[in-house]
Amino acid sequence: MREMLKHADAAQMHAQNMNKPSGRLFAVTDSASAKTKAPSRIQQRNRSVILDAALEVFSSEGYRGATLDQIAKQAGLSKPNILYYFNGKEEIHVTLLNQLMTTWLDPLKEMNPNGDPIKEIIAYVHRKLDMAIELPRESRLFANEILQGAPRMGPHLTAGLKPLFDEQAAVITRWMDSGKIARSDPAHLLFSIWATTQHYADFAAQAEVLLPDSNAREQGARVFLDQIFTKLLTP
Amino acid sequence: MREMLKHADAAQMHAQNMNKPSGRLFAVTDSASAKTKAPSRIQQRNRSVILDAALEVFSSEGYRGATLDQIAKQAGLSKPNILYYFNGKEEIHVTLLNQLMTTWLDPLKEMNPNGDPIKEIIAYVHRKLDMAIELPRESRLFANEILQGAPRMGPHLTAGLKPLFDEQAAVITRWMDSGKIARSDPAHLLFSIWATTQHYADFAAQAEVLLPDSNAREQGARVFLDQIFTKLLTP
DNA sequence: TCACTTTTTTACCATTTGGTAAAGACACGA
DNA sequence: TCGTGTCTTTACCAAATGGTAAAAAAGTGA
């Protein structure tokens, strides 16, 4: 009930007029009129500091588990100060999710339909593994959101991921049709690539117990994934 | 701070005497003296109703995201009534995690060192996939806990999972030594089995968008996993 | 340096949330 | 049917949490 109201608010809280010089920074998202003027140096810095802190907290605590106080502390700012830069907890989270979508989709886009199929797919695997290792927080943020049923990302999945997914699945199917790689289900092939690579970020707490040497683990993962997908794809 | 206190409490709240006939049900975990007498029918039923409700809520909201009110509502009981059966939110969660550990480890134990290696491993894959499909809540509860850094399960991983993991990795290594299956890293092989199977439970929200037909999805997953692991393992 | 804007801080608030106290309602053997 | 122990409800509470108001502090261009 309250949630719905808040959503409605966010969607159309335009009516407000910003006469008084003090108060909110953000242009109350007045979509129709004046766009927000260029953000100042300090604004840029603080927004990014906040987003980084929020990424840290959200990715390890989940949306509800994260508190503004934690984020504020992590960012080295006061809570009201954070609310000066963002309309609220949800806006921070959504901003993070939007940024993430790009980061997440890019590697998939890089698969070149005219390249060598096996090389292209293996390169994609490596790119995803690198991301999991270098950007574990992003991976966990995503995992948390999906685990929770993608409450704030559902649209992104349908509008952003789905078309790209279908497109790349079609590319893979064509590769299979041409006999350049062994036939298997392209959709599940992509799933398995995501699952096996992101596993090293999302289940790091488990992997660290079972295979404590992180260098060996990363190297081992690389070799293993290379092997399993090469074997699968080789005709 | 408060968390630490609570832990301390849970660990040694023995001093209390249970003179008054009313009050707490559970024997205040008096480890030294009288064990709790056999739980009544209604006790058994309510505890399991609560645990089921809690599984539902914890698995989709995470520990901090879940509230006792949600659990109470889901269970069809009042909040204080729930606290009559369990000492608190954390105890419910821990109970769930303990139960889960058994469920989680069993399939791995069933791998028979004397069976046909490929068949044994493939059978394990199928068992794990079945679990992901039939017990998605358990899979998500686990995923949530690990994602959050296994704060309440760390010991279980070390004491329960690790030994079994090492043992089975050794079994697989022996199989490889004997030439019955192709050589690959046993640890990462197990990781990839977990990742690919649990993916269908943990990332269901995503999979449902990308591959909406759930029957086709399950069947496709089965065929694909069979294929990829057979190819990997065949010498 | 002054007037004006942008940032930050200090006090607060209303809700939510985990949890408790204590009175009732209920079950059941004697 | 009475009494004793088991289970449930009602009425609360303190802390945590998302958020706001408004004043103070910093900047900044002229």
PDB file of C-alpha atoms in Angstrom, chain A:
ATOM      1  CA  MET A   1       0.000   0.000   0.000  1.00  0.00           C
ATOM      2  CA  ARG A   2       2.581   2.483   1.091  1.00  0.00           C
ATOM      3  CA  GLU A   3       4.936   1.049  -1.484  1.00  0.00           C
ATOM      4  CA  MET A   4       2.430   1.665  -4.207  1.00  0.00           C
ATOM      5  CA  LEU A   5       1.967   5.214  -3.118  1.00  0.00           C
ATOM      6  CA  LYS A   6       5.658   5.809  -3.157  1.00  0.00           C
ATOM      7  CA  HIS A   7       5.910   4.413  -6.624  1.00  0.00           C
ATOM      8  CA  ALA A   8       3.129   6.616  -7.788  1.00  0.00           C
ATOM      9  CA  ASP A   9       4.912   9.548  -6.210  1.00  0.00           C
ATOM     10  CA  ALA A  10       8.176   8.807  -7.924  1.00  0.00           C
ATOM     11  CA  ALA A  11       6.394   8.464 -11.211  1.00  0.00           C
ATOM     12  CA  GLN A  12       4.649  11.770 -11.153  1.00  0.00           C
ATOM     13  CA  MET A  13       5.791  14.036  -8.401  1.00  0.00           C
ATOM     14  CA  HIS A  14       6.006  16.857 -10.874  1.00  0.00           C
ATOM     15  CA  ALA A  15       3.404  19.251  -9.608  1.00  0.00           C
ATOM     16  CA  GLN A  16       5.748  20.622  -6.964  1.00  0.00           C
ATOM     17  CA  ASN A  17       7.233  24.019  -7.660  1.00  0.00           C
ATOM     18  CA  MET A  18      10.770  24.810  -6.707  1.00  0.00           C
ATOM     19  CA  ASN A  19      10.446  28.436  -5.808  1.00  0.00           C
ATOM     20  CA  LYS A  20      12.440  28.603  -2.652  1.00  0.00           C
ATOM     21  CA  PRO A  21      16.134  28.625  -3.396  1.00  0.00           C
ATOM     22  CA  SER A  22      16.856  26.199  -0.587  1.00  0.00           C
ATOM     23  CA  GLY A  23      15.865  22.548  -0.347  1.00  0.00           C
ATOM     24  CA  ARG A  24      16.241  19.724  -2.797  1.00  0.00           C
ATOM     25  CA  LEU A  25      19.138  19.629  -5.175  1.00  0.00           C
ATOM     26  CA  PHE A  26      17.789  17.326  -7.846  1.00  0.00           C
ATOM     27  CA  ALA A  27      15.346  19.002 -10.170  1.00  0.00           C
ATOM     28  CA  VAL A  28      12.475  16.944  -8.757  1.00  0.00           C
ATOM     29  CA  THR A  29      12.650  15.194 -12.125  1.00  0.00           C
ATOM     30  CA  ASP A  30      10.609  17.780 -13.916  1.00  0.00           C
ATOM     31  CA  SER A  31      10.567  15.867 -17.143  1.00  0.00           C
ATOM     32  CA  ALA A  32       8.759  18.514 -19.141  1.00  0.00           C
ATOM     33  CA  SER A  33      10.609  21.729 -18.381  1.00  0.00           C
ATOM     34  CA  ALA A  34      14.140  22.855 -17.542  1.00  0.00           C
ATOM     35  CA  LYS A  35      16.643  20.021 -17.363  1.00  0.00           C
ATOM     36  CA  THR A  36      18.995  19.927 -14.438  1.00  0.00           C
ATOM     37  CA  LYS A  37      21.993  22.092 -15.102  1.00  0.00           C
ATOM     38  CA  ALA A  38      25.448  20.649 -15.218  1.00  0.00           C
ATOM     39  CA  PRO A  39      26.356  19.115 -11.853  1.00  0.00           C
ATOM     40  CA  SER A  40      29.180  20.799  -9.990  1.00  0.00           C
ATOM     41  CA  ARG A  41      32.494  19.138  -9.289  1.00  0.00           C
ATOM     42  CA  ILE A  42      31.526  18.432  -5.701  1.00  0.00           C
ATOM     43  CA  GLN A  43      28.170  17.121  -6.787  1.00  0.00           C
ATOM     44  CA  GLN A  44      29.726  14.645  -9.159  1.00  0.00           C
ATOM     45  CA  ARG A  45      32.209  13.509  -6.592  1.00  0.00           C
ATOM     46  CA  ASN A  46      29.699  13.069  -3.804  1.00  0.00           C
ATOM     47  CA  ARG A  47      27.165  11.286  -5.935  1.00  0.00           C
ATOM     48  CA  SER A  48      29.776   8.822  -7.040  1.00  0.00           C
ATOM     49  CA  VAL A  49      31.096   8.417  -3.507  1.00  0.00           C
ATOM     50  CA  ILE A  50      27.575   7.649  -2.381  1.00  0.00           C
ATOM     51  CA  LEU A  51      26.952   5.213  -5.202  1.00  0.00           C
ATOM     52  CA  ASP A  52      30.162   3.403  -4.458  1.00  0.00           C
ATOM     53  CA  ALA A  53      29.299   3.149  -0.784  1.00  0.00           C
ATOM     54  CA  ALA A  54      25.809   2.007  -1.638  1.00  0.00           C
ATOM     55  CA  LEU A  55      27.135  -0.629  -3.998  1.00  0.00           C
ATOM     56  CA  GLU A  56      29.274  -1.946  -1.189  1.00  0.00           C
ATOM     57  CA  VAL A  57      26.368  -2.119   1.223  1.00  0.00           C
ATOM     58  CA  PHE A  58      23.553  -3.220  -1.081  1.00  0.00           C
ATOM     59  CA  SER A  59      25.658  -5.941  -2.655  1.00  0.00           C
ATOM     60  CA  SER A  60      26.431  -7.560   0.637  1.00  0.00           C
ATOM     61  CA  GLU A  61      23.214  -6.891   2.546  1.00  0.00           C
ATOM     62  CA  GLY A  62      20.524  -6.839  -0.108  1.00  0.00           C
ATOM     63  CA  TYR A  63      18.077  -4.017  -0.556  1.00  0.00           C
ATOM     64  CA  ARG A  64      16.127  -4.328   2.657  1.00  0.00           C
ATOM     65  CA  GLY A  65      19.152  -5.372   4.612  1.00  0.00           C
ATOM     66  CA  ALA A  66      21.027  -2.220   3.720  1.00  0.00           C
ATOM     67  CA  THR A  67      20.422   0.886   5.808  1.00  0.00           C
ATOM     68  CA  LEU A  68      20.988   4.515   4.955  1.00  0.00           C
ATOM     69  CA  ASP A  69      23.122   4.802   8.052  1.00  0.00           C
ATOM     70  CA  GLN A  70      25.423   2.085   6.792  1.00  0.00           C
ATOM     71  CA  ILE A  71      25.675   3.739   3.416  1.00  0.00           C
ATOM     72  CA  ALA A  72      26.263   7.119   5.002  1.00  0.00           C
ATOM     73  CA  LYS A  73      28.989   5.759   7.218  1.00  0.00           C
ATOM     74  CA  GLN A  74      30.640   3.939   4.328  1.00  0.00           C
ATOM     75  CA  ALA A  75      30.496   7.116   2.256  1.00  0.00           C
ATOM     76  CA  GLY A  76      31.797   9.281   5.071  1.00  0.00           C
ATOM     77  CA  LEU A  77      28.777  11.566   4.863  1.00  0.00           C
ATOM     78  CA  SER A  78      25.805  12.231   7.095  1.00  0.00           C
ATOM     79  CA  LYS A  79      22.490  10.611   6.362  1.00  0.00           C
ATOM     80  CA  PRO A  80      20.658  13.851   5.573  1.00  0.00           C
ATOM     81  CA  ASN A  81      23.531  14.803   3.334  1.00  0.00           C
ATOM     82  CA  ILE A  82      23.000  11.641   1.357  1.00  0.00           C
ATOM     83  CA  LEU A  83      19.343  12.459   1.055  1.00  0.00           C
ATOM     84  CA  TYR A  84      20.382  15.788  -0.360  1.00  0.00           C
ATOM     85  CA  TYR A  85      21.904  13.995  -3.320  1.00  0.00           C
ATOM     86  CA  PHE A  86      19.324  11.265  -3.743  1.00  0.00           C
ATOM     87  CA  ASN A  87      15.599  11.299  -3.206  1.00  0.00           C
ATOM     88  CA  GLY A  88      15.739   8.226  -1.030  1.00  0.00           C
ATOM     89  CA  LYS A  89      17.033   4.743  -0.538  1.00  0.00           C
ATOM     90  CA  GLU A  90      15.169   3.361  -3.480  1.00  0.00           C
ATOM     91  CA  GLU A  91      16.491   5.978  -5.867  1.00  0.00           C
ATOM     92  CA  ILE A  92      20.046   5.086  -4.933  1.00  0.00           C
ATOM     93  CA  HIS A  93      19.329   1.444  -5.534  1.00  0.00           C
ATOM     94  CA  VAL A  94      17.613   2.058  -8.846  1.00  0.00           C
ATOM     95  CA  THR A  95      20.472   4.268 -10.006  1.00  0.00           C
ATOM     96  CA  LEU A  96      22.873   1.492  -9.202  1.00  0.00           C
ATOM     97  CA  LEU A  97      20.743  -1.048 -11.030  1.00  0.00           C
ATOM     98  CA  ASN A  98      20.528   1.136 -14.110  1.00  0.00           C
ATOM     99  CA  GLN A  99      24.281   1.546 -14.258  1.00  0.00           C
ATOM    100  CA  LEU A 100      24.679  -2.160 -13.711  1.00  0.00           C
ATOM    101  CA  MET A 101      22.522  -3.053 -16.672  1.00  0.00           C
ATOM    102  CA  THR A 102      24.996  -1.459 -19.051  1.00  0.00           C
ATOM    103  CA  THR A 103      27.990  -3.079 -17.441  1.00  0.00           C
ATOM    104  CA  TRP A 104      26.197  -6.360 -17.532  1.00  0.00           C
ATOM    105  CA  LEU A 105      25.087  -6.292 -21.133  1.00  0.00           C
ATOM    106  CA  ASP A 106      28.238  -4.946 -22.753  1.00  0.00           C
ATOM    107  CA  PRO A 107      30.299  -8.134 -22.787  1.00  0.00           C
ATOM    108  CA  LEU A 108      27.466  -9.983 -24.475  1.00  0.00           C
ATOM    109  CA  LYS A 109      27.210  -7.323 -27.165  1.00  0.00           C
ATOM    110  CA  GLU A 110      30.856  -7.772 -27.974  1.00  0.00           C
ATOM    111  CA  MET A 111      30.308 -11.229 -29.374  1.00  0.00           C
ATOM    112  CA  ASN A 112      31.051 -10.868 -33.050  1.00  0.00           C
ATOM    113  CA  PRO A 113      28.812 -12.903 -35.385  1.00  0.00           C
ATOM    114  CA  ASN A 114      31.518 -12.899 -38.021  1.00  0.00           C
ATOM    115  CA  GLY A 115      34.333 -14.062 -35.786  1.00  0.00           C
ATOM    116  CA  ASP A 116      35.399 -17.616 -35.122  1.00  0.00           C
ATOM    117  CA  PRO A 117      32.525 -19.149 -33.118  1.00  0.00           C
ATOM    118  CA  ILE A 118      34.514 -21.078 -30.556  1.00  0.00           C
ATOM    119  CA  LYS A 119      36.920 -18.209 -30.030  1.00  0.00           C
ATOM    120  CA  GLU A 120      34.067 -15.749 -29.676  1.00  0.00           C
ATOM    121  CA  ILE A 121      32.246 -17.821 -27.107  1.00  0.00           C
ATOM    122  CA  ILE A 122      35.350 -18.669 -25.135  1.00  0.00           C
ATOM    123  CA  ALA A 123      36.337 -15.012 -25.176  1.00  0.00           C
ATOM    124  CA  TYR A 124      32.913 -14.202 -23.798  1.00  0.00           C
ATOM    125  CA  VAL A 125      33.405 -16.725 -21.030  1.00  0.00           C
ATOM    126  CA  HIS A 126      36.695 -15.123 -20.112  1.00  0.00           C
ATOM    127  CA  ARG A 127      35.194 -11.653 -20.158  1.00  0.00           C
ATOM    128  CA  LYS A 128      32.439 -12.784 -17.810  1.00  0.00           C
ATOM    129  CA  LEU A 129      34.892 -14.495 -15.509  1.00  0.00           C
ATOM    130  CA  ASP A 130      37.033 -11.385 -15.417  1.00  0.00           C
ATOM    131  CA  MET A 131      34.014  -9.345 -14.513  1.00  0.00           C
ATOM    132  CA  ALA A 132      33.052 -11.703 -11.725  1.00  0.00           C
ATOM    133  CA  ILE A 133      36.562 -11.456 -10.311  1.00  0.00           C
ATOM    134  CA  GLU A 134      37.053  -7.743 -10.806  1.00  0.00           C
ATOM    135  CA  LEU A 135      33.524  -6.575 -10.090  1.00  0.00           C
ATOM    136  CA  PRO A 136      32.200  -8.985  -7.495  1.00  0.00           C
ATOM    137  CA  ARG A 137      30.053  -6.323  -5.880  1.00  0.00           C
ATOM    138  CA  GLU A 138      28.208  -5.691  -9.099  1.00  0.00           C
ATOM    139  CA  SER A 139      27.705  -9.389  -9.567  1.00  0.00           C
ATOM    140  CA  ARG A 140      26.305  -9.724  -6.063  1.00  0.00           C
ATOM    141  CA  LEU A 141      24.087  -6.712  -6.446  1.00  0.00           C
ATOM    142  CA  PHE A 142      22.608  -8.340  -9.499  1.00  0.00           C
ATOM    143  CA  ALA A 143      22.320 -11.717  -7.817  1.00  0.00           C
ATOM    144  CA  ASN A 144      20.555 -10.194  -4.841  1.00  0.00           C
ATOM    145  CA  GLU A 145      18.084  -8.425  -7.052  1.00  0.00           C
ATOM    146  CA  ILE A 146      17.273 -11.529  -9.092  1.00  0.00           C
ATOM    147  CA  LEU A 147      17.119 -13.753  -6.020  1.00  0.00           C
ATOM    148  CA  GLN A 148      14.528 -11.444  -4.580  1.00  0.00           C
ATOM    149  CA  GLY A 149      12.483 -11.866  -7.730  1.00  0.00           C
ATOM    150  CA  ALA A 150      13.827  -8.818  -9.576  1.00  0.00           C
ATOM    151  CA  PRO A 151      11.284  -6.464  -7.965  1.00  0.00           C
ATOM    152  CA  ARG A 152      13.012  -3.337  -9.260  1.00  0.00           C
ATOM    153  CA  MET A 153      14.617  -4.783 -12.334  1.00  0.00           C
ATOM    154  CA  GLY A 154      11.891  -6.780 -14.014  1.00  0.00           C
ATOM    155  CA  PRO A 155      11.362  -4.185 -16.753  1.00  0.00           C
ATOM    156  CA  HIS A 156      15.082  -4.007 -17.439  1.00  0.00           C
ATOM    157  CA  LEU A 157      15.216  -7.720 -17.973  1.00  0.00           C
ATOM    158  CA  THR A 158      12.377  -7.662 -20.445  1.00  0.00           C
ATOM    159  CA  ALA A 159      13.387  -4.505 -22.257  1.00  0.00           C
ATOM    160  CA  GLY A 160      17.155  -4.703 -22.037  1.00  0.00           C
ATOM    161  CA  LEU A 161      18.346  -8.247 -21.582  1.00  0.00           C
ATOM    162  CA  LYS A 162      15.702 -10.262 -23.376  1.00  0.00           C
ATOM    163  CA  PRO A 163      16.179  -8.802 -26.877  1.00  0.00           C
ATOM    164  CA  LEU A 164      19.932  -9.105 -26.647  1.00  0.00           C
ATOM    165  CA  PHE A 165      19.617 -12.612 -25.318  1.00  0.00           C
ATOM    166  CA  ASP A 166      17.365 -13.672 -28.174  1.00  0.00           C
ATOM    167  CA  GLU A 167      19.631 -12.041 -30.686  1.00  0.00           C
ATOM    168  CA  GLN A 168      22.765 -13.730 -29.420  1.00  0.00           C
ATOM    169  CA  ALA A 169      21.005 -17.040 -29.058  1.00  0.00           C
ATOM    170  CA  ALA A 170      20.113 -16.678 -32.731  1.00  0.00           C
ATOM    171  CA  VAL A 171      23.728 -15.966 -33.613  1.00  0.00           C
ATOM    172  CA  ILE A 172      24.795 -19.085 -31.784  1.00  0.00           C
ATOM    173  CA  THR A 173      22.108 -21.096 -33.506  1.00  0.00           C
ATOM    174  CA  ARG A 174      23.413 -19.929 -36.866  1.00  0.00           C
ATOM    175  CA  TRP A 175      26.896 -20.988 -35.874  1.00  0.00           C
ATOM    176  CA  MET A 176      25.535 -24.394 -35.034  1.00  0.00           C
ATOM    177  CA  ASP A 177      23.615 -24.578 -38.274  1.00  0.00           C
ATOM    178  CA  SER A 178      26.803 -23.866 -40.152  1.00  0.00           C
ATOM    179  CA  GLY A 179      28.431 -26.766 -38.366  1.00  0.00           C
ATOM    180  CA  LYS A 180      31.196 -24.621 -36.878  1.00  0.00           C
ATOM    181  CA  ILE A 181      30.296 -25.618 -33.355  1.00  0.00           C
ATOM    182  CA  ALA A 182      28.577 -28.643 -31.917  1.00  0.00           C
ATOM    183  CA  ARG A 183      24.839 -28.384 -31.475  1.00  0.00           C
ATOM    184  CA  SER A 184      23.450 -27.676 -28.019  1.00  0.00           C
ATOM    185  CA  ASP A 185      20.736 -25.462 -26.617  1.00  0.00           C
ATOM    186  CA  PRO A 186      21.961 -21.860 -27.043  1.00  0.00           C
ATOM    187  CA  ALA A 187      19.799 -20.495 -24.254  1.00  0.00           C
ATOM    188  CA  HIS A 188      21.087 -23.001 -21.737  1.00  0.00           C
ATOM    189  CA  LEU A 189      24.583 -22.499 -23.044  1.00  0.00           C
ATOM    190  CA  LEU A 190      24.320 -18.832 -22.123  1.00  0.00           C
ATOM    191  CA  PHE A 191      22.783 -19.722 -18.763  1.00  0.00           C
ATOM    192  CA  SER A 192      25.642 -22.057 -18.023  1.00  0.00           C
ATOM    193  CA  ILE A 193      28.188 -19.405 -18.894  1.00  0.00           C
ATOM    194  CA  TRP A 194      26.529 -16.924 -16.572  1.00  0.00           C
ATOM    195  CA  ALA A 195      26.103 -19.478 -13.827  1.00  0.00           C
ATOM    196  CA  THR A 196      29.632 -20.797 -13.838  1.00  0.00           C
ATOM    197  CA  THR A 197      31.340 -17.421 -14.056  1.00  0.00           C
ATOM    198  CA  GLN A 198      29.186 -15.446 -11.654  1.00  0.00           C
ATOM    199  CA  HIS A 199      29.416 -18.313  -9.203  1.00  0.00           C
ATOM    200  CA  TYR A 200      32.931 -17.197  -8.330  1.00  0.00           C
ATOM    201  CA  ALA A 201      31.636 -13.814  -7.210  1.00  0.00           C
ATOM    202  CA  ASP A 202      28.270 -14.753  -5.760  1.00  0.00           C
ATOM    203  CA  PHE A 203      29.426 -17.815  -3.874  1.00  0.00           C
ATOM    204  CA  ALA A 204      32.848 -16.479  -3.009  1.00  0.00           C
ATOM    205  CA  ALA A 205      32.229 -17.081   0.691  1.00  0.00           C
ATOM    206  CA  GLN A 206      31.799 -20.760  -0.067  1.00  0.00           C
ATOM    207  CA  ALA A 207      34.604 -20.998  -2.592  1.00  0.00           C
ATOM    208  CA  GLU A 208      36.974 -19.350  -0.141  1.00  0.00           C
ATOM    209  CA  VAL A 209      36.329 -22.078   2.380  1.00  0.00           C
ATOM    210  CA  LEU A 210      36.675 -24.911  -0.088  1.00  0.00           C
ATOM    211  CA  LEU A 211      39.555 -23.525  -2.142  1.00  0.00           C
ATOM    212  CA  PRO A 212      41.277 -20.940   0.025  1.00  0.00           C
ATOM    213  CA  ASP A 213      44.093 -19.961  -2.315  1.00  0.00           C
ATOM    214  CA  SER A 214      42.474 -17.224  -4.337  1.00  0.00           C
ATOM    215  CA  ASN A 215      45.136 -17.076  -7.013  1.00  0.00           C
ATOM    216  CA  ALA A 216      44.986 -20.802  -7.615  1.00  0.00           C
ATOM    217  CA  ARG A 217      41.221 -20.576  -7.590  1.00  0.00           C
ATOM    218  CA  GLU A 218      41.089 -17.922 -10.269  1.00  0.00           C
ATOM    219  CA  GLN A 219      43.637 -19.646 -12.428  1.00  0.00           C
ATOM    220  CA  GLY A 220      41.924 -22.990 -11.932  1.00  0.00           C
ATOM    221  CA  ALA A 221      38.585 -21.490 -12.860  1.00  0.00           C
ATOM    222  CA  ARG A 222      39.990 -20.041 -16.027  1.00  0.00           C
ATOM    223  CA  VAL A 223      41.520 -23.316 -17.133  1.00  0.00           C
ATOM    224  CA  PHE A 224      38.484 -25.339 -16.178  1.00  0.00           C
ATOM    225  CA  LEU A 225      35.949 -23.104 -17.914  1.00  0.00           C
ATOM    226  CA  ASP A 226      38.108 -23.020 -20.989  1.00  0.00           C
ATOM    227  CA  GLN A 227      38.160 -26.764 -20.992  1.00  0.00           C
ATOM    228  CA  ILE A 228      34.522 -27.473 -20.357  1.00  0.00           C
ATOM    229  CA  PHE A 229      33.211 -25.019 -22.918  1.00  0.00           C
ATOM    230  CA  THR A 230      35.774 -25.936 -25.531  1.00  0.00           C
ATOM    231  CA  LYS A 231      34.801 -29.562 -25.193  1.00  0.00           C
ATOM    232  CA  LEU A 232      31.153 -28.736 -25.397  1.00  0.00           C
ATOM    233  CA  LEU A 233      31.511 -26.567 -28.482  1.00  0.00           C
ATOM    234  CA  THR A 234      34.034 -28.528 -30.487  1.00  0.00           C
ATOM    235  CA  PRO A 235      32.076 -30.368 -33.158  1.00  0.00           C
TER     236      PRO A 235
END
